[in-house]
CSV table of C-alpha atoms in Angstrom, one decimal:
chain,number,residue,atom,x,y,z
A,1192,MET,CA,-6.6,174.2,-14.2
A,1193,LYS,CA,-5.1,174.0,-10.7
A,1194,LEU,CA,-7.5,174.2,-7.8
A,1195,ASP,CA,-6.9,177.3,-5.6
A,1196,ALA,CA,-9.3,177.2,-2.6
A,1197,LYS,CA,-7.9,180.3,-0.8
A,1198,ALA,CA,-10.7,182.7,-2.0
A,1199,LEU,CA,-13.4,180.2,-1.0
A,1200,ARG,CA,-13.6,181.3,2.6
A,1201,TYR,CA,-14.0,184.9,1.7
A,1202,MET,CA,-16.8,184.6,-0.8
A,1203,SER,CA,-20.3,185.8,0.2
A,1204,SER,CA,-23.6,184.1,-0.2
A,1205,GLU,CA,-24.6,186.7,-2.9
A,1206,GLU,CA,-21.5,185.8,-5.0
A,1207,PHE,CA,-22.4,182.1,-4.8
A,1208,ARG,CA,-25.9,183.0,-5.8
A,1209,VAL,CA,-24.6,184.8,-8.9
A,1210,LEU,CA,-22.2,181.9,-9.6
A,1211,THR,CA,-25.1,179.4,-9.4
A,1212,ALA,CA,-27.1,181.6,-11.8
A,1213,VAL,CA,-24.3,181.4,-14.4
A,1214,GLU,CA,-24.3,177.6,-14.0
A,1215,MET,CA,-28.1,177.4,-14.5
A,1216,GLY,CA,-27.9,179.6,-17.5
A,1217,SER,CA,-25.1,177.5,-19.1
A,1218,LYS,CA,-27.6,174.6,-19.6
A,1219,ASN,CA,-29.2,176.5,-22.5
A,1220,HIS,CA,-26.6,179.2,-23.4
A,1221,GLU,CA,-23.1,178.9,-24.5
A,1222,VAL,CA,-22.5,182.5,-23.2
A,1223,VAL,CA,-25.0,183.5,-20.5
A,1224,PRO,CA,-26.3,187.0,-21.0
A,1225,SER,CA,-25.8,189.5,-18.1
A,1226,GLN,CA,-29.6,190.2,-18.0
A,1227,LEU,CA,-30.4,186.5,-17.6
A,1228,ILE,CA,-27.8,186.3,-14.8
A,1229,ALA,CA,-29.6,189.1,-13.0
A,1230,GLN,CA,-33.0,187.6,-13.5
A,1231,ILE,CA,-32.0,184.2,-12.1
A,1232,ALA,CA,-29.9,185.6,-9.2
A,1233,GLN,CA,-32.7,188.0,-8.1
A,1234,LEU,CA,-30.6,189.8,-5.5
A,1235,ARG,CA,-32.7,192.0,-3.2
A,1236,HIS,CA,-30.8,195.2,-3.5
A,1237,GLY,CA,-29.4,194.7,-7.0
A,1238,GLY,CA,-25.7,194.7,-7.4
A,1239,THR,CA,-25.5,191.8,-9.7
A,1240,HIS,CA,-23.1,193.6,-12.0
A,1241,LYS,CA,-20.7,194.3,-9.2
A,1242,ARG,CA,-20.7,190.6,-8.1
A,1243,VAL,CA,-20.1,189.5,-11.7
A,1244,GLY,CA,-17.1,191.7,-11.9
A,1245,GLU,CA,-15.7,190.3,-8.6
A,1246,LEU,CA,-16.2,186.7,-9.9
A,1247,ALA,CA,-14.5,187.5,-13.2
A,1248,LYS,CA,-11.4,188.9,-11.3
A,1249,LYS,CA,-11.2,185.6,-9.4
A,1250,LYS,CA,-11.4,183.7,-12.7
A,1251,LEU,CA,-14.5,181.8,-11.6
A,1252,ILE,CA,-16.4,183.1,-14.7
A,1253,ALA,CA,-15.0,184.5,-17.9
A,1254,ARG,CA,-16.3,187.2,-20.2
A,1255,VAL,CA,-16.4,186.2,-23.9
A,1256,GLN,CA,-15.1,188.7,-26.4
A,1257,ASN,CA,-16.5,189.6,-29.8
A,1258,MET,CA,-20.1,188.7,-28.9
A,1259,SER,CA,-23.2,190.5,-30.0
A,1260,TYR,CA,-24.3,190.8,-26.4
A,1261,ASP,CA,-22.6,191.1,-23.0
A,1262,GLY,CA,-22.3,187.6,-21.5
A,1263,TYR,CA,-20.2,185.3,-19.4
A,1264,ARG,CA,-19.4,181.6,-19.2
A,1265,LEU,CA,-18.6,179.3,-16.3
A,1266,THR,CA,-15.0,178.1,-15.9
A,1267,TYR,CA,-13.7,174.9,-14.3
A,1268,GLY,CA,-12.6,177.1,-11.3
A,1269,GLY,CA,-16.2,178.3,-10.7
A,1270,TYR,CA,-17.5,174.7,-11.1
A,1271,ASP,CA,-14.9,173.5,-8.5
A,1272,TYR,CA,-16.1,176.2,-6.1
A,1273,LEU,CA,-19.7,175.2,-6.5
A,1274,ALA,CA,-18.9,171.6,-5.7
A,1275,LEU,CA,-16.7,172.4,-2.7
A,1276,LYS,CA,-19.5,174.6,-1.4
A,1277,THR,CA,-21.8,171.7,-1.6
A,1278,PHE,CA,-19.3,169.4,0.2
A,1279,ALA,CA,-18.8,172.0,2.9
A,1280,LYS,CA,-22.6,172.2,3.6
A,1281,ARG,CA,-22.8,168.4,3.8
A,1282,GLY,CA,-19.7,168.3,6.1
A,1283,THR,CA,-17.7,166.1,3.8
A,1284,VAL,CA,-14.9,168.5,3.0
A,1285,TYR,CA,-13.6,171.0,5.6
A,1286,SER,CA,-10.1,171.7,4.3
A,1287,VAL,CA,-8.2,171.2,1.0
A,1288,GLY,CA,-4.6,170.0,1.0
A,1289,ASN,CA,-1.9,169.3,-1.6
A,1290,GLN,CA,-2.3,167.8,-5.0
A,1291,ILE,CA,-1.1,164.2,-5.1
A,1292,GLY,CA,-1.9,163.2,-8.6
A,1293,VAL,CA,-2.6,164.4,-12.1
A,1294,GLY,CA,-4.3,162.2,-14.7
A,1295,LYS,CA,-5.0,162.7,-18.4
A,1296,GLU,CA,-8.4,164.1,-17.6
A,1297,SER,CA,-8.5,164.4,-13.8
A,1298,ASP,CA,-6.8,166.1,-10.8
A,1299,ILE,CA,-6.5,164.5,-7.4
A,1300,TYR,CA,-6.1,166.3,-4.0
A,1301,ILE,CA,-6.0,165.4,-0.3
A,1302,VAL,CA,-8.9,166.8,1.7
A,1303,ALA,CA,-10.2,166.4,5.3
A,1304,ASP,CA,-13.5,166.6,7.0
A,1305,GLU,CA,-14.4,168.4,10.3
A,1306,ASP,CA,-13.0,165.4,12.3
A,1307,ASP,CA,-9.6,165.6,10.5
A,1308,ASN,CA,-10.3,162.3,8.6
A,1309,GLN,CA,-8.3,162.5,5.4
A,1310,HIS,CA,-10.0,161.6,2.1
A,1311,VAL,CA,-9.2,161.9,-1.6
A,1312,LEU,CA,-10.9,164.5,-3.9
A,1313,LYS,CA,-11.0,163.6,-7.6
A,1314,LEU,CA,-12.0,166.4,-10.0
A,1315,GLN,CA,-12.9,165.3,-13.5
A,1316,ARG,CA,-11.4,167.5,-16.3
A,1317,LEU,CA,-12.8,165.9,-19.4
A,1318,GLY,CA,-11.9,167.9,-22.6
A,1319,ARG,CA,-8.6,169.1,-21.4
A,1320,MET,CA,-6.6,166.8,-23.7
A,1321,SER,CA,-9.1,166.5,-26.6
A,1322,PHE,CA,-10.9,169.8,-26.9
A,1323,ARG,CA,-9.9,170.7,-30.4
A,1324,THR,CA,-10.9,167.5,-32.1
A,1325,ILE,CA,-14.2,166.7,-30.4
A,1326,LYS,CA,-15.6,170.3,-30.3
A,1327,SER,CA,-16.5,170.2,-34.0
A,1328,LYS,CA,-17.6,166.5,-34.0
A,1329,ARG,CA,-19.9,166.2,-31.0
A,1330,ASP,CA,-23.5,166.7,-31.7
A,1331,TYR,CA,-25.3,164.1,-29.5
A,1332,LEU,CA,-25.7,166.5,-26.6
A,1333,GLN,CA,-28.1,168.8,-28.6
A,1334,LYS,CA,-29.1,171.7,-26.3
A,1335,ARG,CA,-26.3,170.8,-23.8
A,1336,LYS,CA,-23.6,171.4,-26.4
A,1337,SER,CA,-22.7,174.7,-24.8
A,1338,ALA,CA,-21.8,173.1,-21.5
A,1339,SER,CA,-20.7,169.8,-22.9
A,1340,TRP,CA,-17.4,169.5,-21.2
A,1341,MET,CA,-18.7,170.1,-17.7
A,1342,TYR,CA,-21.7,167.9,-18.4
A,1343,MET,CA,-19.4,165.1,-19.5
A,1344,SER,CA,-17.2,165.6,-16.5
A,1345,ARG,CA,-20.4,165.4,-14.3
A,1346,LEU,CA,-21.4,162.2,-16.0
A,1347,ALA,CA,-18.0,160.6,-15.5
A,1348,ALA,CA,-18.1,161.5,-11.8
A,1349,MET,CA,-21.6,160.1,-11.4
A,1350,LYS,CA,-20.6,156.9,-13.1
A,1351,GLU,CA,-17.4,156.4,-11.0
A,1352,TYR,CA,-19.3,157.0,-7.8
A,1353,ALA,CA,-22.1,154.7,-8.7
A,1354,PHE,CA,-19.8,151.8,-9.7
A,1355,MET,CA,-17.5,152.4,-6.7
A,1356,LYS,CA,-20.4,152.3,-4.3
A,1357,VAL,CA,-21.8,149.1,-5.7
A,1358,LEU,CA,-18.4,147.3,-5.7
A,1359,TYR,CA,-17.6,148.5,-2.2
A,1360,GLU,CA,-20.9,147.1,-0.9
A,1361,ASN,CA,-20.2,143.8,-2.5
A,1362,GLY,CA,-16.8,143.3,-1.0
A,1363,PHE,CA,-14.5,144.3,-3.9
A,1364,PRO,CA,-11.1,145.9,-3.1
A,1365,VAL,CA,-11.9,149.5,-4.0
A,1366,PRO,CA,-11.7,152.8,-2.1
A,1367,GLU,CA,-14.6,153.7,0.2
A,1368,PRO,CA,-17.0,156.1,-1.6
A,1369,VAL,CA,-17.8,159.1,0.6
A,1370,ASP,CA,-19.6,161.7,-1.5
A,1371,GLN,CA,-20.2,163.1,-5.0
A,1372,SER,CA,-21.3,166.5,-6.4
A,1373,ARG,CA,-21.2,167.7,-9.9
A,1374,HIS,CA,-17.8,166.7,-11.4
A,1375,CYS,CA,-16.1,165.8,-8.1
A,1376,VAL,CA,-15.9,162.5,-6.2
A,1377,VAL,CA,-14.7,162.1,-2.5
A,1378,MET,CA,-13.3,158.7,-1.6
A,1379,GLY,CA,-11.3,157.1,1.1
A,1380,LEU,CA,-7.5,157.5,1.2
A,1381,ILE,CA,-5.5,154.3,0.8
A,1382,ASP,CA,-1.9,153.9,1.8
A,1383,ALA,CA,-0.6,152.2,-1.3
A,1384,PHE,CA,1.6,152.6,-4.4
A,1385,PRO,CA,0.7,152.4,-8.1
A,1386,LEU,CA,1.7,149.2,-9.7
A,1387,ARG,CA,3.6,151.1,-12.4
A,1388,GLN,CA,6.0,152.4,-9.7
A,1389,ILE,CA,7.0,149.0,-8.4
A,1390,GLU,CA,10.2,147.6,-9.9
A,1391,GLU,CA,10.5,144.3,-8.0
A,1392,ILE,CA,8.1,142.0,-6.2
A,1393,GLY,CA,8.7,138.9,-4.1
A,1394,ASN,CA,6.1,136.6,-5.7
A,1395,PRO,CA,4.9,137.9,-9.1
A,1396,GLY,CA,2.9,134.7,-9.7
A,1397,LYS,CA,0.7,135.2,-6.7
A,1398,LEU,CA,-0.1,138.8,-7.7
A,1399,TYR,CA,-0.7,137.7,-11.3
A,1400,SER,CA,-3.3,135.1,-10.2
A,1401,GLU,CA,-5.0,137.6,-7.8
A,1402,LEU,CA,-5.4,140.1,-10.6
A,1403,MET,CA,-6.7,137.6,-13.1
A,1404,SER,CA,-9.2,136.2,-10.5
A,1405,LEU,CA,-10.3,139.8,-9.9
A,1406,ILE,CA,-11.0,140.3,-13.6
A,1407,VAL,CA,-13.0,137.1,-13.6
A,1408,LYS,CA,-14.9,137.9,-10.4
A,1409,LEU,CA,-15.9,141.3,-11.9
A,1410,ALA,CA,-17.2,139.6,-15.0
A,1411,GLN,CA,-19.1,137.0,-13.0
A,1412,HIS,CA,-20.8,139.9,-11.3
A,1413,GLY,CA,-21.8,141.4,-14.7
A,1414,LEU,CA,-19.0,144.1,-14.9
A,1415,ILE,CA,-15.9,144.7,-17.0
A,1416,HIS,CA,-13.4,147.4,-15.9
A,1417,GLY,CA,-12.4,148.4,-19.4
A,1418,ASP,CA,-9.1,150.0,-18.3
A,1419,PHE,CA,-7.5,147.3,-16.1
A,1420,ASN,CA,-3.8,148.2,-16.2
A,1421,GLU,CA,-0.8,149.2,-14.0
A,1422,PHE,CA,-1.9,152.8,-13.8
A,1423,ASN,CA,-5.3,151.9,-12.2
A,1424,ILE,CA,-4.1,149.3,-9.7
A,1425,LEU,CA,-2.7,150.1,-6.2
A,1426,ILE,CA,-0.5,147.7,-4.2
A,1427,LYS,CA,-0.7,147.8,-0.4
A,1428,SER,CA,2.2,147.0,1.9
A,1429,ASP,CA,0.9,143.5,2.4
A,1430,GLY,CA,0.9,142.9,-1.4
A,1431,SER,CA,-2.9,143.0,-1.9
A,1432,PRO,CA,-4.2,144.9,-4.9
A,1433,VAL,CA,-6.8,147.8,-4.9
A,1434,LEU,CA,-8.7,148.8,-8.0
A,1435,ILE,CA,-9.4,152.4,-8.9
A,1436,ASP,CA,-10.7,154.6,-11.8
A,1437,PHE,CA,-14.1,153.3,-13.1
A,1438,PRO,CA,-15.4,155.8,-15.7
A,1439,GLN,CA,-14.8,153.2,-18.5
A,1440,MET,CA,-16.5,150.2,-16.8
A,1441,VAL,CA,-19.1,148.5,-18.9
A,1442,SER,CA,-21.6,145.6,-18.5
A,1443,THR,CA,-21.0,142.1,-19.7
A,1444,SER,CA,-24.1,142.5,-21.8
A,1445,HIS,CA,-22.3,145.2,-23.8
A,1446,VAL,CA,-21.8,144.6,-27.5
A,1447,ASN,CA,-18.0,144.8,-27.2
A,1448,ALA,CA,-17.8,143.1,-23.8
A,1449,GLU,CA,-15.5,140.3,-25.0
A,1450,TYR,CA,-13.1,142.7,-26.6
A,1451,TYR,CA,-12.8,144.8,-23.4
A,1452,PHE,CA,-12.4,141.6,-21.2
A,1453,ASN,CA,-9.6,140.3,-23.4
A,1454,ARG,CA,-7.9,143.6,-23.5
A,1455,ASP,CA,-7.8,143.8,-19.7
A,1456,VAL,CA,-6.3,140.4,-19.6
A,1457,GLU,CA,-3.7,141.2,-22.2
A,1458,CYS,CA,-2.6,144.4,-20.5
A,1459,ILE,CA,-1.7,142.5,-17.3
A,1460,ARG,CA,0.1,139.7,-19.2
A,1461,VAL,CA,2.2,142.2,-21.2
A,1462,PHE,CA,3.1,144.3,-18.1
A,1463,PHE,CA,4.2,141.2,-16.1
A,1464,ARG,CA,6.3,139.9,-19.0
A,1465,ARG,CA,8.0,143.3,-19.5
A,1466,ARG,CA,8.5,144.4,-15.9
A,1467,PHE,CA,9.0,141.2,-13.9
A,1468,GLY,CA,9.9,138.8,-16.7
A,1469,TYR,CA,7.0,136.6,-15.7
A,1470,GLU,CA,4.7,134.9,-18.3
A,1471,SER,CA,2.1,132.3,-17.6
A,1472,ALA,CA,0.3,130.0,-20.0
A,1473,LEU,CA,-2.8,130.2,-17.9
A,1474,TYR,CA,-5.1,133.2,-18.5
A,1475,PRO,CA,-8.9,133.6,-18.5
A,1476,ARG,CA,-11.0,133.7,-21.6
A,1477,PHE,CA,-14.3,135.4,-21.8
A,1478,THR,CA,-16.2,132.6,-23.5
A,1479,GLN,CA,-14.9,129.8,-21.3
A,1480,ASP,CA,-14.3,131.3,-17.8
A,1481,VAL,CA,-17.1,133.8,-17.4
A,1482,ASN,CA,-20.3,132.5,-15.9
A,1483,ARG,CA,-22.5,135.4,-14.9
A,1484,GLU,CA,-23.8,134.9,-11.3
A,1485,PHE,CA,-24.8,138.4,-10.2
A,1486,SER,CA,-26.1,141.6,-11.9
A,1487,LEU,CA,-24.3,144.5,-10.4
A,1488,ASP,CA,-24.8,146.5,-13.6
A,1489,VAL,CA,-28.6,146.4,-12.9
A,1490,GLN,CA,-27.9,147.8,-9.4
A,1491,VAL,CA,-25.8,150.6,-11.0
A,1492,ALA,CA,-28.7,151.5,-13.3
A,1493,ALA,CA,-31.0,151.5,-10.3
A,1494,SER,CA,-28.7,153.9,-8.4
A,1495,GLY,CA,-29.5,156.8,-10.9
A,1496,PHE,CA,-26.9,156.4,-13.6
A,1497,SER,CA,-29.2,155.6,-16.6
A,1498,LYS,CA,-28.5,153.9,-19.9
A,1499,LYS,CA,-28.8,157.3,-21.7
A,1500,MET,CA,-26.0,158.7,-19.6
A,1501,GLN,CA,-23.9,155.6,-20.2
A,1502,LYS,CA,-24.4,155.9,-24.0
A,1503,GLU,CA,-23.3,159.6,-24.0
A,1504,LEU,CA,-20.2,158.8,-22.0
A,1505,GLU,CA,-19.3,155.8,-24.2
A,1506,ASP,CA,-19.7,158.0,-27.4
A,1507,TYR,CA,-17.3,160.5,-25.8
A,1508,GLN,CA,-14.8,157.7,-25.0
A,1509,GLU,CA,-15.0,156.3,-28.6
A,1510,GLU,CA,-14.2,159.8,-30.0
A,1511,ILE,CA,-11.2,159.9,-27.6
A,1512,LYS,CA,-10.0,156.6,-29.0
A,1513,ASP,CA,-10.5,157.8,-32.6
A,1514,MET,CA,-8.5,160.9,-31.9
A,1515,SER,CA,-5.6,158.9,-30.3
A,1516,SER,CA,-5.5,156.5,-33.3
A,1517,GLU,CA,-5.4,159.5,-35.7
A,1518,ASP,CA,-2.5,160.9,-33.7
A,1519,GLU,CA,-0.7,157.6,-33.8
A,1520,ASP,CA,-1.2,157.4,-37.6
A,1521,GLU,CA,0.3,160.8,-38.0
A,1522,ASP,CA,3.3,159.8,-35.9
A,1523,GLU,CA,3.8,156.7,-38.0
A,1524,ASP,CA,3.7,158.8,-41.2
A,1525,ASP,CA,6.3,161.1,-39.7
A,1526,GLU,CA,8.5,158.1,-38.8
A,1527,ASP,CA,8.1,156.7,-42.4
A,1528,ASP,CA,9.2,160.0,-43.8
A,1529,ASP,CA,12.2,160.1,-41.5
A,1530,SER,CA,13.1,156.5,-42.5
A,1531,ASP,CA,12.9,157.4,-46.2
A,1532,GLU,CA,15.2,160.4,-45.6
A,1533,ASP,CA,17.6,158.1,-43.7
A,1534,ALA,CA,17.6,155.6,-46.6
A,1535,THR,CA,18.4,158.3,-49.1
A,1536,GLU,CA,21.2,159.6,-46.9
A,1537,ALA,CA,22.6,156.0,-46.6
A,1538,GLU,CA,22.5,155.6,-50.3
A,1539,THR,CA,24.4,158.8,-50.9
A,1540,SER,CA,26.9,158.0,-48.2
A,1541,ALA,CA,27.4,154.5,-49.8
A,1542,LYS,CA,28.1,156.0,-53.1
A,1543,ASP,CA,30.6,158.4,-51.6
A,1544,ASN,CA,32.3,155.5,-49.7
A,1545,ILE,CA,33.0,153.5,-53.0
A,1546,PRO,CA,36.8,153.0,-53.1
A,1547,GLU,CA,38.6,154.6,-56.1
A,1548,LEU,CA,40.3,152.2,-58.7
A,1549,THR,CA,44.0,152.5,-59.4
A,1550,GLU,CA,45.4,152.9,-63.0
A,1551,GLU,CA,46.2,149.2,-63.3
A,1552,GLU,CA,42.7,148.1,-62.1
A,1553,LYS,CA,41.2,150.5,-64.6
A,1554,MET,CA,43.3,149.1,-67.5
A,1555,GLU,CA,42.4,145.5,-66.4
A,1556,GLN,CA,38.7,146.4,-66.3
A,1557,LYS,CA,38.9,148.0,-69.8
A,1558,MET,CA,40.7,144.9,-71.3
A,1559,ARG,CA,38.1,142.6,-69.7
A,1560,ASN,CA,35.3,144.6,-71.3
A,1561,ILE,CA,37.0,144.4,-74.7
A,1562,ARG,CA,37.4,140.6,-74.5
A,1563,LEU,CA,33.8,140.2,-73.5
A,1564,GLY,CA,32.6,142.4,-76.2
A,1565,ASN,CA,31.2,145.1,-73.9
A,1566,THR,CA,31.6,148.3,-75.7
A,1567,GLU,CA,29.7,150.4,-73.3
A,1568,PRO,CA,31.8,153.1,-71.6
A,1569,THR,CA,32.7,152.8,-68.0
A,1570,SER,CA,31.4,155.3,-65.4
A,1571,GLU,CA,34.6,157.3,-65.5
A,1572,GLU,CA,34.7,157.3,-69.3
A,1573,ALA,CA,31.0,158.5,-69.3
A,1574,GLU,CA,31.9,161.2,-66.8
A,1575,LEU,CA,34.9,162.3,-69.0
A,1576,ALA,CA,32.7,162.3,-72.1
A,1577,SER,CA,30.0,164.3,-70.4
A,1578,GLU,CA,32.7,166.8,-69.2
A,1579,LYS,CA,34.0,167.1,-72.8
A,1580,ASP,CA,30.5,167.6,-74.1
A,1581,SER,CA,29.9,170.3,-71.5
A,1582,ASP,CA,33.3,171.9,-72.4
A,1583,SER,CA,32.4,171.9,-76.1
A,1584,GLU,CA,29.0,173.4,-75.4
A,1585,GLU,CA,30.6,176.1,-73.3
A,1586,GLU,CA,33.1,176.9,-76.1
A,1587,ASP,CA,30.3,177.1,-78.7
A,1588,SER,CA,28.4,179.5,-76.5
A,1589,ASP,CA,31.5,181.6,-76.0
A,1590,GLN,CA,32.1,181.8,-79.7
A,1591,ASP,CA,28.5,182.8,-80.3
A,1592,GLU,CA,28.8,185.5,-77.7
A,1593,GLU,CA,32.0,186.8,-79.4
A,1594,LEU,CA,30.3,186.9,-82.8
A,1595,ASP,CA,27.4,188.8,-81.4
A,1596,GLU,CA,29.8,191.3,-79.8
A,1597,GLU,CA,31.7,191.8,-83.1
A,1598,ALA,CA,28.4,192.4,-85.0
A,1599,GLU,CA,27.3,195.0,-82.4
A,1600,MET,CA,30.6,196.8,-82.6
A,1601,ALA,CA,30.4,196.9,-86.4
A,1602,ARG,CA,26.9,198.3,-86.3
A,1603,ARG,CA,27.9,201.1,-83.9
A,1604,SER,CA,30.9,202.1,-86.0
A,1605,GLU,CA,28.8,202.4,-89.1
A,1606,LYS,CA,26.4,204.7,-87.3
A,1607,ILE,CA,29.2,206.9,-86.0
A,1608,GLU,CA,30.7,207.2,-89.5
A,1609,LYS,CA,27.3,208.3,-90.9
A,1610,LEU,CA,27.1,211.0,-88.3
A,1611,ASN,CA,30.6,212.3,-89.0
A,1612,ASN,CA,30.2,212.3,-92.8
A,1613,ARG,CA,27.1,214.6,-92.7
A,1614,ASP,CA,27.4,217.7,-95.1
A,1615,PHE,CA,26.6,220.8,-93.0
A,1616,LYS,CA,25.8,224.1,-94.7
A,1617,ALA,CA,28.1,227.1,-94.3
A,1618,PHE,CA,25.2,229.5,-93.5
A,1619,ARG,CA,22.5,229.4,-91.0
A,1620,ASP,CA,19.2,227.9,-92.1
A,1621,VAL,CA,17.2,229.9,-89.6
A,1622,LYS,CA,17.6,233.4,-88.4
A,1623,PRO,CA,18.8,233.8,-84.8
A,1624,THR,CA,16.0,233.6,-82.3
A,1625,LYS,CA,17.3,236.4,-80.1
A,1626,LYS,CA,16.1,239.2,-82.4
A,1627,THR,CA,12.8,237.6,-82.9
A,1628,THR,CA,12.4,237.3,-79.1
A,1629,LYS,CA,13.3,241.0,-78.7
A,1630,LYS,CA,10.6,242.0,-81.2
A,1631,SER,CA,8.1,239.9,-79.6
A,1632,THR,CA,8.9,241.3,-76.2
A,1633,THR,CA,8.6,245.0,-77.4
A,1634,ALA,CA,5.2,244.3,-79.0
A,1635,SER,CA,3.9,242.6,-75.9
A,1636,ARG,CA,5.0,245.6,-73.8
A,1637,GLU,CA,3.2,248.1,-76.1
A,1638,GLU,CA,0.0,246.0,-75.8
A,1639,GLU,CA,0.3,245.9,-72.1
A,1640,VAL,CA,0.5,249.7,-71.9
A,1641,LYS,CA,-2.5,250.2,-74.2
A,1642,ASN,CA,-4.6,247.8,-72.0
A,1643,LYS,CA,-3.5,249.6,-68.9
A,1644,VAL,CA,-4.5,253.0,-70.2
A,1645,ALA,CA,-7.9,251.6,-71.4
A,1646,ARG,CA,-8.5,250.2,-67.9
A,1647,THR,CA,-7.7,253.5,-66.2
A,1648,LEU,CA,-10.0,255.4,-68.5
A,1649,LYS,CA,-12.8,253.0,-67.9
A,1650,ASN,CA,-12.4,253.2,-64.1
A,1651,GLN,CA,-12.6,257.0,-64.2
A,1652,ALA,CA,-15.8,256.9,-66.3
A,1653,ASN,CA,-17.3,254.4,-63.8
A,1654,ARG,CA,-16.5,256.7,-60.8
A,1655,GLN,CA,-18.0,259.7,-62.5
A,1656,ASN,CA,-21.2,257.7,-63.2
A,1657,VAL,CA,-21.4,256.7,-59.5
A,1658,LYS,CA,-21.1,260.3,-58.4
A,1659,ASN,CA,-23.8,261.4,-60.8
A,1660,THR,CA,-26.2,258.7,-59.6
A,1661,ARG,CA,-25.6,259.7,-55.9
A,1662,GLY,CA,-26.4,263.4,-56.7
A,1663,ASN,CA,-29.5,262.5,-58.5
A,1664,ASN,CA,-30.7,260.3,-55.7
A,1665,LEU,CA,-30.2,263.1,-53.1
A,1666,LYS,CA,-32.0,265.7,-55.3
A,1667,SER,CA,-35.0,263.3,-55.8
A,1668,LYS,CA,-35.1,262.6,-52.0
A,1669,GLY,CA,-35.2,266.4,-51.2
A,1670,LYS,CA,-38.0,266.9,-53.6
A,1671,ARG,CA,-40.0,264.0,-52.1
A,1672,LYS,CA,-39.6,265.5,-48.7
A,1673,ASP,CA,-40.8,268.9,-49.7
A,1674,LYS,CA,-43.9,267.4,-51.3
A,1675,ALA,CA,-44.7,265.6,-48.1
A,1676,ASP,CA,-44.4,268.7,-46.0
A,1677,CYS,CA,-46.7,270.6,-48.4
A,1678,LYS,CA,-49.4,267.8,-48.2
A,1679,GLY,CA,-49.3,267.6,-44.4
A,1680,GLY,CA,-50.2,271.3,-43.9
A,1681,GLY,CA,-47.6,272.1,-41.2
A,1682,GLY,CA,-47.1,270.9,-37.6
A,1683,PHE,CA,-49.2,271.0,-34.4
A,1684,PHE,CA,-47.8,274.3,-33.2
A,1685,ASP,CA,-48.1,276.4,-36.4
């Protein structure tokens, strides 16, 4: 993710409070619930939901879809803003400039303080290249698994700042450490070029000896760089080297210390042989040339970067190496498949490019085989024989198909003759159906008329019954009224 610091100057203190709440909730939650964000932020007049929406628009936090609850997670952009806010409070960073470098898992920018002193800002981006592979494998962070990538980036920044500070204080050619917060490190700007960009050099033997003595000096102080190559070495205008990038540095008491030491030496030897054509028979060996005199690794542990953090970071680096080796194996398998395909294509092309024999050469080859007693047919004779066999098989199949067609035609002709030779009677076996249909239609009409007359008579009888019942009801009602009047004995005014 590219750093965009334009919105940083317009952000309010309440928005930073909500962003810090999301960071604190990420320690125990993969997706921080909205209610927990409001509880941690504790804004006086509320409005947490509004601030969360504004932060999501700026892509400092992200809402996770398909969750059982409403929640957000912190992005690298929001983590960058929190670190820059800390640097601004300390006076370390006042302005952010252009991007001057991109690493496999880091971004590098030019920054300046309030006095216009230029520095270098390095942002760790661990997990950018290896997210898919390690996400399912890593289980050593336990509760921190949700925020593992940012936690590992923070560990890498802490380690680099601790080693850089110790080396700078002991006179090693490294950048000046300025400040560190979260996953960001601020260091001094050096006017130099990476060794990988230099095509020619006046005295390669001098630079070679300086680099080898630097490796030995680090080991004598109890440290091994672990990634000592042309990408992590800067060359100044006067030809002196400067060492950068320390997240993979280990102690000489490490289990694989000899392996890392020899690997650093071999990287420099291979690079000088390929780039400058320089190869020396003299090179340091871990068992012979390393005599530990100082313990800078102990000073690093005392600075706050503990052994537990070192172990977590080393486990991460080992998984990165395993992933890269798996990718290389897959590439080798693909290359093997391609080589097999190329070999088969070459064989077919070689077969196609065999020159054809003339008639005289064919006869000579045949006579030679007869003299030697070789009765096996030649390739051409075998091809002719196979063609003849295929032609004979095709002819047999054609004959079988013709016989089947003739039998089918004979069967159909017999069937047609049987139908034509049928003896039909001169009279009709059944009486014509028209008359029967007329009779049936007349009978059905008579039945319909009878049913219709019966229905009408029935309806008339029903109507008469209804009239009679109504009349009886009225008569009985009048009688009941007369009886009531007689029982009452008249009205009030009688």
